[in-house]
mmCIF file of C-alpha atoms in Angstrom:
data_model
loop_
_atom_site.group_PDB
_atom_site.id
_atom_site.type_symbol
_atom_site.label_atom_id
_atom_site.label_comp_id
_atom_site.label_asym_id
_atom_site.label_seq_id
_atom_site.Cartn_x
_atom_site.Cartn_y
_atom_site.Cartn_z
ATOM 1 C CA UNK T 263 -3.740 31.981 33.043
ATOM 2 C CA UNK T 264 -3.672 28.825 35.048
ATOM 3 C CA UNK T 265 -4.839 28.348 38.760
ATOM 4 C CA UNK T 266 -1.218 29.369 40.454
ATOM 5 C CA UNK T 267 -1.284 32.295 39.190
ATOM 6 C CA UNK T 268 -4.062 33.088 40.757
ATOM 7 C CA UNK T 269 -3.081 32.889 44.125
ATOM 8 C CA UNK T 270 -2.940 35.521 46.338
ATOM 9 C CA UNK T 271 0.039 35.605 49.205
ATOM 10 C CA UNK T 272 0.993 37.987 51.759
ATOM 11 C CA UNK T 273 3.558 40.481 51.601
ATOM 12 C CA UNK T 274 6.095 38.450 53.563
ATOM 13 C CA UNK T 275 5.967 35.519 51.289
ATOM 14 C CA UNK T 276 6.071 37.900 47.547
ATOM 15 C CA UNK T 277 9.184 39.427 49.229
ATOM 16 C CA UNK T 278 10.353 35.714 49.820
ATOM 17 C CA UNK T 279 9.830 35.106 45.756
ATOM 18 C CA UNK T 280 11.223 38.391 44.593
ATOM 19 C CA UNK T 281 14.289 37.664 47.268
ATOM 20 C CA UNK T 282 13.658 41.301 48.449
ATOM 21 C CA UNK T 283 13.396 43.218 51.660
ATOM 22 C CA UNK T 284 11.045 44.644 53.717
ATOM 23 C CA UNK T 285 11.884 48.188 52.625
ATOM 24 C CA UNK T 286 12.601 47.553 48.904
ATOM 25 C CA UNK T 287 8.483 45.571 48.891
ATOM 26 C CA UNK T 288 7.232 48.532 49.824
ATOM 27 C CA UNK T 289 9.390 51.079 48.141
ATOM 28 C CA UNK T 290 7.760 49.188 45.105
ATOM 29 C CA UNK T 291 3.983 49.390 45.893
ATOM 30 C CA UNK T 292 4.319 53.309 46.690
ATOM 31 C CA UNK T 293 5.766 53.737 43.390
ATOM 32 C CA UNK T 294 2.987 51.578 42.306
ATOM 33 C CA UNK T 295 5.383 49.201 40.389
ATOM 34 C CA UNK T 296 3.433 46.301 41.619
ATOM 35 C CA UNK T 297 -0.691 46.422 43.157
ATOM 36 C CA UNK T 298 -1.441 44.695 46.261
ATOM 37 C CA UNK T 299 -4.383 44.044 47.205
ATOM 38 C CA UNK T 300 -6.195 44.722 50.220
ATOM 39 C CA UNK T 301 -9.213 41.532 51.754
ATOM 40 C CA UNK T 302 -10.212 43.134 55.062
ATOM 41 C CA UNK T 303 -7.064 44.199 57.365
ATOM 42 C CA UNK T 304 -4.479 41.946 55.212
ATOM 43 C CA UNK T 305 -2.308 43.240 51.985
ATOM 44 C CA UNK T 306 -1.845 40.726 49.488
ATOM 45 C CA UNK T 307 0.113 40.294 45.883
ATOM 46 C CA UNK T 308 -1.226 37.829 43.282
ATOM 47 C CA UNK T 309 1.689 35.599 41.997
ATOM 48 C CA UNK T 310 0.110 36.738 38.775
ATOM 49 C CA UNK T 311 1.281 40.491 39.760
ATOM 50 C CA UNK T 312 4.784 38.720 40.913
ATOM 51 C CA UNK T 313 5.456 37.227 37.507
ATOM 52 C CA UNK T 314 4.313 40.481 35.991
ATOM 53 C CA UNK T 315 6.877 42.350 38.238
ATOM 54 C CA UNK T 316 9.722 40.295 37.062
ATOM 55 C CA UNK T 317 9.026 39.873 33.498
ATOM 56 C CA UNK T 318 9.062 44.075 33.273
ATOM 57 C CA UNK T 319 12.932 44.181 34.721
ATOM 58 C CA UNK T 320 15.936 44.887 31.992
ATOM 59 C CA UNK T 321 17.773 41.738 31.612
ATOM 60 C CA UNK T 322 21.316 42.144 33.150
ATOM 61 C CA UNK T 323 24.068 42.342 30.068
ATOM 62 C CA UNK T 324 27.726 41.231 30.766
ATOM 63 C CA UNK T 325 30.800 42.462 29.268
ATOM 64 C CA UNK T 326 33.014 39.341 29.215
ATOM 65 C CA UNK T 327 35.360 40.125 31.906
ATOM 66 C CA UNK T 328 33.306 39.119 34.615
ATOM 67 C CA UNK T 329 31.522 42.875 34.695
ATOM 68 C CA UNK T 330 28.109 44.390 34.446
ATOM 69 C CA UNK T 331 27.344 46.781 31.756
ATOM 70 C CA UNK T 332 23.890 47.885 29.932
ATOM 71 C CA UNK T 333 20.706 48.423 31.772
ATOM 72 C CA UNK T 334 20.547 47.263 35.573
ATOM 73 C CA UNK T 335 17.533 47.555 38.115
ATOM 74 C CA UNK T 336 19.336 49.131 40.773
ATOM 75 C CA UNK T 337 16.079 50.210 42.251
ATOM 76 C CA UNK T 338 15.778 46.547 43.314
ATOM 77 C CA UNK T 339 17.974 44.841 45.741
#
């Protein structure tokens, strides 16, 4: 694992990566589909656990016409 990945961020700027809201970040650590960690008051995500997070969603499958058809994560917006 190189050094990146070990960097921890805040919840503000793993939202900014995943290009998610407020309510969708945190819909995703109660359902413990990604682990923050906590460093006295603060909440942070590891890039690590980012990279992680994306790597386990279904790749979107298109039917040809400009559609969406297969798996989706509509969990995630």
């Amino acid at each position: 694992m190189n050094s990146h990945n070990n960097r921890f961020m805040s919840i503000k700027e793993a939202r900014a990566m995943l290009g998610i809201g407020e309510t969708t970040i945190y819909k995703l650590l109660n359902e413990r589909r990604i682990t923050a960690f906590k460093l006295g008051g603060r909440t942070f995500i590891s890039e690590a656990e980012v990279a992680r997070f994306q790597a386990s969603l279904p790749t979107a499958q298109f039917n040809g016409n400009g559609g969406e058809s297969g798996p989706t994560s509509e969990g995630v917006r």
